[in-house]
PDB file of C-alpha atoms in Angstrom:
ATOM      1  CA  MET A   1      45.155  12.177 -15.633  1.00 64.00           C
ATOM      2  CA  TRP A   2      46.285  15.160 -13.771  1.00 69.00           C
ATOM      3  CA  ILE A   3      47.686  17.234 -16.964  1.00 75.00           C
ATOM      4  CA  TRP A   4      44.655  16.417 -19.685  1.00 67.00           C
ATOM      5  CA  LEU A   5      42.743  17.721 -16.027  1.00 66.00           C
ATOM      6  CA  LEU A   6      44.967  20.963 -15.874  1.00 68.00           C
ATOM      7  CA  ILE A   7      44.438  21.498 -19.590  1.00 69.00           C
ATOM      8  CA  LEU A   8      41.328  20.512 -19.779  1.00 65.00           C
ATOM      9  CA  ALA A   9      40.787  23.930 -16.686  1.00 61.00           C
ATOM     10  CA  ALA A  10      43.030  25.894 -19.147  1.00 60.00           C
ATOM     11  CA  LEU A  11      41.001  25.566 -22.484  1.00 56.00           C
ATOM     12  CA  LEU A  12      37.394  26.348 -19.817  1.00 54.00           C
ATOM     13  CA  ILE A  13      39.188  29.406 -18.139  1.00 52.00           C
ATOM     14  CA  GLY A  14      40.393  30.782 -22.335  1.00 49.00           C
ATOM     15  CA  TYR A  15      37.399  30.274 -23.483  1.00 45.00           C
ATOM     16  CA  PHE A  16      35.311  32.195 -20.829  1.00 45.00           C
ATOM     17  CA  VAL A  17      37.593  34.731 -21.224  1.00 48.00           C
ATOM     18  CA  LEU A  18      37.225  35.190 -25.207  1.00 46.00           C
ATOM     19  CA  TYR A  19      33.596  35.038 -24.334  1.00 46.00           C
ATOM     20  CA  LYS A  20      33.740  38.139 -22.472  1.00 50.00           C
ATOM     21  CA  LYS A  21      35.754  40.117 -24.189  1.00 54.00           C
ATOM     22  CA  PHE A  22      34.547  39.034 -27.861  1.00 58.00           C
ATOM     23  CA  ALA A  23      31.200  39.949 -29.357  1.00 57.00           C
ATOM     24  CA  THR A  24      29.499  37.293 -31.161  1.00 66.00           C
ATOM     25  CA  LEU A  25      26.361  38.908 -33.032  1.00 71.00           C
ATOM     26  CA  PRO A  26      22.787  39.308 -31.901  1.00 68.00           C
ATOM     27  CA  ASP A  27      20.524  36.216 -32.707  1.00 69.00           C
ATOM     28  CA  ASN A  28      17.803  38.762 -34.821  1.00 76.00           C
ATOM     29  CA  SER A  29      16.479  38.736 -38.564  1.00 84.00           C
ATOM     30  CA  ILE A  30      18.133  42.595 -38.510  1.00 88.00           C
ATOM     31  CA  VAL A  31      21.568  43.296 -37.871  1.00 89.00           C
ATOM     32  CA  MET A  32      21.538  46.681 -37.542  1.00 89.00           C
ATOM     33  CA  VAL A  33      25.141  48.661 -37.432  1.00 90.00           C
ATOM     34  CA  ASN A  34      25.479  51.765 -36.532  1.00 88.00           C
ATOM     35  CA  GLY A  35      28.696  54.081 -35.968  1.00 84.00           C
ATOM     36  CA  GLY A  36      30.430  57.795 -36.981  1.00 82.00           C
ATOM     37  CA  LEU A  37      31.560  58.814 -40.667  1.00 83.00           C
ATOM     38  CA  GLY A  38      34.750  56.265 -40.975  1.00 81.00           C
ATOM     39  CA  ALA A  39      34.007  53.779 -38.371  1.00 84.00           C
ATOM     40  CA  GLY A  40      34.009  50.486 -40.443  1.00 87.00           C
ATOM     41  CA  LYS A  41      29.895  50.456 -40.641  1.00 91.00           C
ATOM     42  CA  SER A  42      30.418  48.675 -44.086  1.00 92.00           C
ATOM     43  CA  LEU A  43      33.483  47.413 -43.378  1.00 92.00           C
ATOM     44  CA  PHE A  44      31.966  45.019 -40.137  1.00 91.00           C
ATOM     45  CA  THR A  45      28.124  44.973 -42.473  1.00 93.00           C
ATOM     46  CA  ILE A  46      29.654  43.221 -45.608  1.00 94.00           C
ATOM     47  CA  GLY A  47      32.360  41.338 -43.441  1.00 92.00           C
ATOM     48  CA  GLY A  48      30.117  40.054 -41.447  1.00 91.00           C
ATOM     49  CA  GLY A  49      27.235  38.989 -43.422  1.00 93.00           C
ATOM     50  CA  VAL A  50      29.263  37.575 -46.405  1.00 94.00           C
ATOM     51  CA  ARG A  51      30.780  34.939 -43.189  1.00 92.00           C
ATOM     52  CA  GLU A  52      27.221  34.569 -42.464  1.00 93.00           C
ATOM     53  CA  TYR A  53      26.360  33.772 -45.841  1.00 95.00           C
ATOM     54  CA  LYS A  54      29.554  31.020 -46.312  1.00 94.00           C
ATOM     55  CA  ARG A  55      28.564  29.614 -43.415  1.00 93.00           C
ATOM     56  CA  ARG A  56      24.655  28.979 -45.073  1.00 94.00           C
ATOM     57  CA  LEU A  57      26.312  27.829 -48.022  1.00 95.00           C
ATOM     58  CA  ARG A  58      28.124  25.346 -45.836  1.00 95.00           C
ATOM     59  CA  SER A  59      25.061  23.774 -43.908  1.00 94.00           C
ATOM     60  CA  TRP A  60      23.282  23.532 -47.497  1.00 94.00           C
ATOM     61  CA  LYS A  61      25.875  21.846 -48.904  1.00 93.00           C
ATOM     62  CA  ILE A  62      26.321  19.491 -45.917  1.00 92.00           C
ATOM     63  CA  SER A  63      22.023  19.160 -46.208  1.00 92.00           C
ATOM     64  CA  LYS A  64      22.577  18.111 -49.397  1.00 90.00           C
ATOM     65  CA  VAL A  65      24.640  14.969 -48.897  1.00 89.00           C
ATOM     66  CA  LEU A  66      23.157  13.642 -45.580  1.00 89.00           C
ATOM     67  CA  PHE A  67      19.113  14.439 -46.752  1.00 89.00           C
ATOM     68  CA  ALA A  68      19.981  13.620 -50.899  1.00 85.00           C
ATOM     69  CA  TRP A  69      16.054  12.709 -51.472  1.00 88.00           C
ATOM     70  CA  LYS A  70      15.222  16.641 -50.182  1.00 88.00           C
ATOM     71  CA  LYS A  71      15.185  19.236 -52.308  1.00 89.00           C
ATOM     72  CA  PHE A  72      16.936  22.472 -50.874  1.00 91.00           C
ATOM     73  CA  GLU A  73      16.961  25.518 -52.348  1.00 93.00           C
ATOM     74  CA  LYS A  74      20.540  26.852 -52.675  1.00 95.00           C
ATOM     75  CA  PRO A  75      21.202  30.290 -50.284  1.00 96.00           C
ATOM     76  CA  VAL A  76      22.060  33.453 -51.930  1.00 96.00           C
ATOM     77  CA  ILE A  77      23.976  37.170 -50.734  1.00 97.00           C
ATOM     78  CA  CYS A  78      21.463  40.184 -51.980  1.00 96.00           C
ATOM     79  CA  SER A  79      23.844  43.352 -51.772  1.00 95.00           C
ATOM     80  CA  ASN A  80      22.648  46.545 -52.575  1.00 94.00           C
ATOM     81  CA  ILE A  81      26.162  47.668 -53.427  1.00 94.00           C
ATOM     82  CA  PRO A  82      28.526  45.500 -56.430  1.00 95.00           C
ATOM     83  CA  LEU A  83      30.572  42.726 -54.403  1.00 95.00           C
ATOM     84  CA  LYS A  84      33.764  40.863 -55.903  1.00 95.00           C
ATOM     85  CA  MET A  85      31.894  37.269 -55.286  1.00 95.00           C
ATOM     86  CA  ASP A  86      28.483  35.905 -56.294  1.00 95.00           C
ATOM     87  CA  TYR A  87      25.598  38.302 -55.723  1.00 96.00           C
ATOM     88  CA  VAL A  88      22.217  39.182 -56.215  1.00 96.00           C
ATOM     89  CA  PRO A  89      22.125  42.743 -56.845  1.00 95.00           C
ATOM     90  CA  LEU A  90      18.966  44.509 -54.797  1.00 94.00           C
ATOM     91  CA  THR A  91      16.398  45.669 -56.881  1.00 92.00           C
ATOM     92  CA  LYS A  92      13.185  47.520 -56.727  1.00 89.00           C
ATOM     93  CA  ASP A  93      11.364  44.160 -57.579  1.00 92.00           C
ATOM     94  CA  ILE A  94      12.475  42.263 -54.686  1.00 93.00           C
ATOM     95  CA  LEU A  95      11.898  45.781 -52.194  1.00 90.00           C
ATOM     96  CA  GLU A  96       8.547  45.832 -53.286  1.00 89.00           C
ATOM     97  CA  ARG A  97       8.106  41.754 -53.024  1.00 91.00           C
ATOM     98  CA  LYS A  98       7.590  41.150 -56.337  1.00 93.00           C
ATOM     99  CA  VAL A  99      10.338  38.705 -56.412  1.00 95.00           C
ATOM    100  CA  ARG A 100      11.309  36.441 -53.873  1.00 95.00           C
ATOM    101  CA  LEU A 101      14.716  35.656 -52.308  1.00 96.00           C
ATOM    102  CA  PRO A 102      16.082  31.533 -52.174  1.00 96.00           C
ATOM    103  CA  TYR A 103      15.340  30.321 -48.745  1.00 95.00           C
ATOM    104  CA  GLY A 104      18.053  31.014 -45.794  1.00 94.00           C
ATOM    105  CA  SER A 105      19.791  33.904 -48.305  1.00 96.00           C
ATOM    106  CA  VAL A 106      21.293  36.790 -46.886  1.00 96.00           C
ATOM    107  CA  VAL A 107      20.705  40.731 -47.528  1.00 96.00           C
ATOM    108  CA  VAL A 108      23.478  43.244 -47.026  1.00 96.00           C
ATOM    109  CA  ILE A 109      22.218  46.833 -47.682  1.00 94.00           C
ATOM    110  CA  ASP A 110      24.955  49.581 -46.901  1.00 94.00           C
ATOM    111  CA  GLU A 111      23.409  53.177 -45.518  1.00 91.00           C
ATOM    112  CA  PHE A 112      20.161  52.227 -45.794  1.00 89.00           C
ATOM    113  CA  SER A 113      19.040  55.789 -45.508  1.00 86.00           C
ATOM    114  CA  LEU A 114      19.857  56.074 -49.183  1.00 85.00           C
ATOM    115  CA  VAL A 115      17.238  53.340 -50.162  1.00 86.00           C
ATOM    116  CA  ALA A 116      14.437  54.679 -47.800  1.00 81.00           C
ATOM    117  CA  ASP A 117      14.816  57.570 -45.587  1.00 75.00           C
ATOM    118  CA  SER A 118      12.709  58.924 -42.572  1.00 72.00           C
ATOM    119  CA  MET A 119      11.047  61.074 -45.099  1.00 72.00           C
ATOM    120  CA  SER A 120      10.635  58.253 -48.003  1.00 69.00           C
ATOM    121  CA  TYR A 121       6.938  57.523 -46.335  1.00 62.00           C
ATOM    122  CA  LYS A 122       5.929  60.489 -48.850  1.00 64.00           C
ATOM    123  CA  GLU A 123       6.784  58.679 -52.101  1.00 67.00           C
ATOM    124  CA  ILE A 124       6.937  55.177 -51.959  1.00 69.00           C
ATOM    125  CA  ASN A 125       4.182  52.045 -51.093  1.00 72.00           C
ATOM    126  CA  ASN A 126       4.862  52.429 -47.054  1.00 80.00           C
ATOM    127  CA  THR A 127       3.151  49.286 -46.921  1.00 83.00           C
ATOM    128  CA  THR A 128       4.982  46.989 -49.401  1.00 84.00           C
ATOM    129  CA  LEU A 129       7.968  47.901 -47.508  1.00 84.00           C
ATOM    130  CA  MET A 130       6.725  47.656 -44.332  1.00 86.00           C
ATOM    131  CA  LEU A 131       6.207  43.635 -45.195  1.00 90.00           C
ATOM    132  CA  PHE A 132       9.322  43.340 -47.177  1.00 90.00           C
ATOM    133  CA  ILE A 133      11.093  44.129 -43.800  1.00 89.00           C
ATOM    134  CA  LYS A 134       8.575  43.223 -41.239  1.00 89.00           C
ATOM    135  CA  LEU A 135       8.411  39.489 -42.819  1.00 92.00           C
ATOM    136  CA  PHE A 136      11.770  39.138 -43.636  1.00 92.00           C
ATOM    137  CA  ARG A 137      12.595  36.327 -41.200  1.00 91.00           C
ATOM    138  CA  GLN A 138       9.451  34.006 -42.558  1.00 92.00           C
ATOM    139  CA  GLU A 139       8.842  34.752 -46.327  1.00 93.00           C
ATOM    140  CA  THR A 140      13.092  33.149 -46.694  1.00 93.00           C
ATOM    141  CA  ARG A 141      12.538  30.677 -43.961  1.00 92.00           C
ATOM    142  CA  GLY A 142      14.944  32.287 -41.656  1.00 91.00           C
ATOM    143  CA  GLY A 143      16.584  34.199 -43.785  1.00 93.00           C
ATOM    144  CA  ILE A 144      19.200  37.499 -42.057  1.00 93.00           C
ATOM    145  CA  MET A 145      19.837  40.990 -42.932  1.00 93.00           C
ATOM    146  CA  PHE A 146      22.552  43.250 -42.413  1.00 94.00           C
ATOM    147  CA  VAL A 147      21.949  47.236 -42.389  1.00 93.00           C
ATOM    148  CA  ASN A 148      23.969  49.970 -41.381  1.00 92.00           C
ATOM    149  CA  THR A 149      23.197  53.278 -41.347  1.00 90.00           C
ATOM    150  CA  GLN A 150      24.884  56.779 -40.148  1.00 84.00           C
ATOM    151  CA  ALA A 151      21.781  57.163 -37.412  1.00 80.00           C
ATOM    152  CA  LEU A 152      18.676  54.533 -37.102  1.00 80.00           C
ATOM    153  CA  SER A 153      16.642  58.006 -36.656  1.00 79.00           C
ATOM    154  CA  ASP A 154      17.436  58.807 -39.897  1.00 80.00           C
ATOM    155  CA  CYS A 155      15.845  55.014 -41.497  1.00 83.00           C
ATOM    156  CA  HIS A 156      11.939  54.656 -43.039  1.00 80.00           C
ATOM    157  CA  TYR A 157       9.708  53.793 -39.953  1.00 78.00           C
ATOM    158  CA  ALA A 158       8.914  50.659 -41.327  1.00 80.00           C
ATOM    159  CA  MET A 159      12.871  49.422 -40.181  1.00 84.00           C
ATOM    160  CA  LYS A 160      12.639  51.715 -37.131  1.00 79.00           C
ATOM    161  CA  ARG A 161       9.401  49.519 -35.648  1.00 79.00           C
ATOM    162  CA  CYS A 162      11.342  45.848 -36.976  1.00 82.00           C
ATOM    163  CA  VAL A 163      14.310  47.005 -34.832  1.00 82.00           C
ATOM    164  CA  ASN A 164      14.607  46.021 -31.231  1.00 76.00           C
ATOM    165  CA  SER A 165      18.660  46.379 -30.984  1.00 79.00           C
ATOM    166  CA  TYR A 166      21.469  47.801 -32.496  1.00 83.00           C
ATOM    167  CA  ILE A 167      25.419  47.403 -32.845  1.00 86.00           C
ATOM    168  CA  TRP A 168      27.926  50.861 -32.453  1.00 86.00           C
ATOM    169  CA  ILE A 169      31.489  51.072 -33.457  1.00 86.00           C
ATOM    170  CA  PHE A 170      33.157  53.205 -31.228  1.00 84.00           C
ATOM    171  CA  LYS A 171      36.256  52.084 -32.875  1.00 80.00           C
ATOM    172  CA  ARG A 172      38.464  49.856 -35.472  1.00 83.00           C
ATOM    173  CA  VAL A 173      41.814  48.456 -35.074  1.00 82.00           C
ATOM    174  CA  ARG A 174      44.105  46.885 -37.638  1.00 84.00           C
ATOM    175  CA  ILE A 175      46.591  43.914 -35.966  1.00 82.00           C
ATOM    176  CA  PHE A 176      48.201  42.356 -38.620  1.00 81.00           C
ATOM    177  CA  PHE A 177      45.536  40.360 -41.382  1.00 83.00           C
ATOM    178  CA  LEU A 178      43.172  41.209 -38.100  1.00 82.00           C
ATOM    179  CA  LEU A 179      40.519  43.818 -38.302  1.00 84.00           C
ATOM    180  CA  LEU A 180      39.416  44.382 -34.414  1.00 83.00           C
ATOM    181  CA  PHE A 181      36.034  46.278 -33.934  1.00 85.00           C
ATOM    182  CA  LYS A 182      35.445  47.669 -30.102  1.00 84.00           C
ATOM    183  CA  ILE A 183      31.163  47.434 -30.037  1.00 85.00           C
ATOM    184  CA  ARG A 184      28.366  47.541 -27.981  1.00 83.00           C
ATOM    185  CA  VAL A 185      24.737  46.187 -28.529  1.00 82.00           C
ATOM    186  CA  PHE A 186      22.597  48.613 -27.144  1.00 79.00           C
ATOM    187  CA  THR A 187      18.415  47.860 -27.225  1.00 77.00           C
ATOM    188  CA  ILE A 188      15.308  50.098 -27.564  1.00 72.00           C
ATOM    189  CA  ASN A 189      12.256  49.968 -25.924  1.00 65.00           C
ATOM    190  CA  ASP A 190      10.417  52.928 -27.350  1.00 58.00           C
ATOM    191  CA  GLU A 191      10.660  53.548 -31.135  1.00 51.00           C
ATOM    192  CA  SER A 192       8.937  56.872 -31.820  1.00 47.00           C
ATOM    193  CA  THR A 193      12.234  58.311 -29.523  1.00 50.00           C
ATOM    194  CA  LEU A 194      14.439  55.442 -30.174  1.00 50.00           C
ATOM    195  CA  ASN A 195      15.716  55.680 -26.514  1.00 52.00           C
ATOM    196  CA  VAL A 196      18.257  53.189 -25.090  1.00 52.00           C
ATOM    197  CA  VAL A 197      18.405  51.029 -22.160  1.00 50.00           C
ATOM    198  CA  ASP A 198      20.917  48.856 -21.345  1.00 49.00           C
ATOM    199  CA  ASP A 199      23.082  47.427 -22.948  1.00 49.00           C
ATOM    200  CA  VAL A 200      22.738  43.890 -23.288  1.00 47.00           C
ATOM    201  CA  GLU A 201      26.540  43.271 -23.246  1.00 52.00           C
ATOM    202  CA  ASP A 202      29.532  45.267 -22.252  1.00 68.00           C
ATOM    203  CA  THR A 203      32.202  46.574 -24.792  1.00 77.00           C
ATOM    204  CA  ARG A 204      33.373  43.719 -26.318  1.00 79.00           C
ATOM    205  CA  TRP A 205      35.699  43.157 -29.788  1.00 79.00           C
ATOM    206  CA  TYR A 206      34.322  41.710 -33.063  1.00 82.00           C
ATOM    207  CA  PHE A 207      36.778  40.519 -35.632  1.00 80.00           C
ATOM    208  CA  LEU A 208      36.938  39.951 -39.202  1.00 86.00           C
ATOM    209  CA  THR A 209      40.182  39.564 -41.539  1.00 86.00           C
ATOM    210  CA  LYS A 210      40.983  42.029 -43.590  1.00 86.00           C
ATOM    211  CA  LYS A 211      40.319  39.968 -47.145  1.00 88.00           C
ATOM    212  CA  VAL A 212      37.242  41.771 -46.559  1.00 89.00           C
ATOM    213  CA  PHE A 213      38.665  44.738 -48.061  1.00 89.00           C
ATOM    214  CA  LYS A 214      38.551  42.343 -51.497  1.00 91.00           C
ATOM    215  CA  LEU A 215      34.604  41.950 -51.067  1.00 93.00           C
ATOM    216  CA  TYR A 216      34.120  45.893 -52.121  1.00 93.00           C
ATOM    217  CA  ASP A 217      34.842  48.943 -53.265  1.00 92.00           C
ATOM    218  CA  THR A 218      35.551  51.404 -49.688  1.00 90.00           C
ATOM    219  CA  HIS A 219      34.691  54.065 -51.961  1.00 92.00           C
ATOM    220  CA  CYS A 220      32.358  53.197 -54.454  1.00 91.00           C
ATOM    221  CA  PHE A 221      29.644  55.930 -54.196  1.00 90.00           C
ATOM    222  CA  SER A 222      32.180  57.980 -55.811  1.00 91.00           C
ATOM    223  CA  GLY A 223      31.086  56.502 -58.788  1.00 90.00           C
ATOM    224  CA  LEU A 224      28.210  59.123 -58.640  1.00 89.00           C
ATOM    225  CA  THR A 225      30.595  62.118 -59.089  1.00 91.00           C
ATOM    226  CA  ASP A 226      33.984  60.658 -60.214  1.00 91.00           C
ATOM    227  CA  ASN A 227      32.375  61.917 -63.585  1.00 92.00           C
ATOM    228  CA  LEU A 228      31.973  65.729 -62.552  1.00 91.00           C
ATOM    229  CA  PRO A 229      33.955  68.648 -63.267  1.00 92.00           C
ATOM    230  CA  VAL A 230      36.794  68.562 -60.731  1.00 91.00           C
ATOM    231  CA  ALA A 231      36.371  72.126 -58.296  1.00 87.00           C
ATOM    232  CA  ASP A 232      39.991  72.537 -58.755  1.00 87.00           C
ATOM    233  CA  GLN A 233      40.681  76.364 -58.318  1.00 88.00           C
ATOM    234  CA  VAL A 234      43.228  77.415 -55.788  1.00 89.00           C
ATOM    235  CA  ILE A 235      43.126  80.570 -54.064  1.00 86.00           C
ATOM    236  CA  ASN A 236      46.843  82.162 -52.657  1.00 87.00           C
ATOM    237  CA  GLY A 237      45.264  82.522 -49.404  1.00 85.00           C
ATOM    238  CA  LYS A 238      48.990  83.821 -48.153  1.00 86.00           C
ATOM    239  CA  GLN A 239      48.702  86.919 -49.864  1.00 86.00           C
ATOM    240  CA  LEU A 240      44.823  87.407 -47.804  1.00 85.00           C
ATOM    241  CA  GLU A 241      45.204  90.673 -45.688  1.00 85.00           C
ATOM    242  CA  ASP A 242      41.416  90.565 -44.896  1.00 85.00           C
ATOM    243  CA  LEU A 243      40.317  87.261 -42.997  1.00 85.00           C
ATOM    244  CA  LYS A 244      37.167  87.797 -41.749  1.00 84.00           C
ATOM    245  CA  ILE A 245      33.355  87.002 -43.015  1.00 82.00           C
ATOM    246  CA  HIS A 246      31.423  88.901 -44.342  1.00 79.00           C
ATOM    247  CA  ASN A 247      28.561  87.127 -45.724  1.00 76.00           C
ATOM    248  CA  TYR A 248      27.694  83.812 -44.478  1.00 72.00           C
ATOM    249  CA  LYS A 249      26.526  80.996 -47.155  1.00 69.00           C
ATOM    250  CA  ASP A 250      24.166  78.270 -46.372  1.00 70.00           C
ATOM    251  CA  ILE A 251      22.872  76.167 -48.935  1.00 67.00           C
ATOM    252  CA  ALA A 252      19.869  78.507 -50.317  1.00 68.00           C
ATOM    253  CA  SER A 253      23.082  80.274 -51.787  1.00 68.00           C
ATOM    254  CA  TYR A 254      24.158  77.737 -53.472  1.00 63.00           C
ATOM    255  CA  VAL A 255      21.094  76.456 -55.707  1.00 61.00           C
ATOM    256  CA  ASP A 256      19.146  78.316 -58.157  1.00 57.00           C
ATOM    257  CA  TYR A 257      15.647  77.730 -56.808  1.00 49.00           C
ATOM    258  CA  GLU A 258      13.718  79.595 -60.026  1.00 48.00           C
ATOM    259  CA  SER A 259      16.080  76.836 -62.245  1.00 48.00           C
ATOM    260  CA  GLU A 260      16.449  73.995 -59.964  1.00 46.00           C
ATOM    261  CA  VAL A 261      13.508  73.412 -57.355  1.00 45.00           C
ATOM    262  CA  GLY A 262      10.992  75.057 -58.652  1.00 46.00           C
ATOM    263  CA  SER A 263      11.476  73.147 -62.267  1.00 49.00           C
ATOM    264  CA  ASN A 264      10.426  70.057 -60.121  1.00 47.00           C
ATOM    265  CA  GLU A 265       7.713  71.452 -58.147  1.00 46.00           C
ATOM    266  CA  LYS A 266       6.127  72.351 -61.917  1.00 46.00           C
ATOM    267  CA  LYS A 267       6.531  68.883 -62.804  1.00 49.00           C
ATOM    268  CA  LYS A 268       4.889  67.353 -59.352  1.00 46.00           C
ATOM    269  CA  ARG A 269       2.133  69.368 -59.760  1.00 44.00           C
ATOM    270  CA  LYS A 270       1.401  68.318 -63.207  1.00 49.00           C
TER     271      LYS A 270
END
């Protein structure tokens, strides 16, 4: 009898120790992930999104058996980047709410600011995007969205107004078949300035398996430039006698405004 009590006590202590060390994701309809370049935002977002999708898929299968007389829509995972699994590509019709996702679905958006940044309000239907984000949980009847970006301030205001907490990735560690993310969850108290208040929990670890690497191409956006000419003209710097910079070049020095920017402005005026 005493042995079982000791085992139970050890299990309880172990549970509380792990609970203090390992994090759970915020119970929000939008899980926002931030972090520096190469911190593992895409890994975290896709891994967390796929894990949640598989959990929902298991729940759907169980519900079909236990409540066979009811009709349940099969949830899907929707992504703006290709996934090595069955998924629904994120389209303009979905964002504009011309079609809807099955109830309980999971949406994964990598680099949200590329979809709609802070300046996009000049070019898109802001009301439509705001309704997609603001009513997402209700219109998908419990759906969840995993989103990442370099900085929340760079996102469209419709997203900033709906996010009240975000995950910041401090570091990523590989241990055998595990990926460990050191994260912290922050809450936001002022959308206009994005001030943060005391963190919801202390810095903790969140883990995924290395299988997530097989789900997507970690350099998927390189497809935008893979077919461009390669700048491989190398200068023999060892023979340079003058290492001073005499002409500072900013982005304006590399752009032909007359041919590129000017022509675009003329098209807009037309």
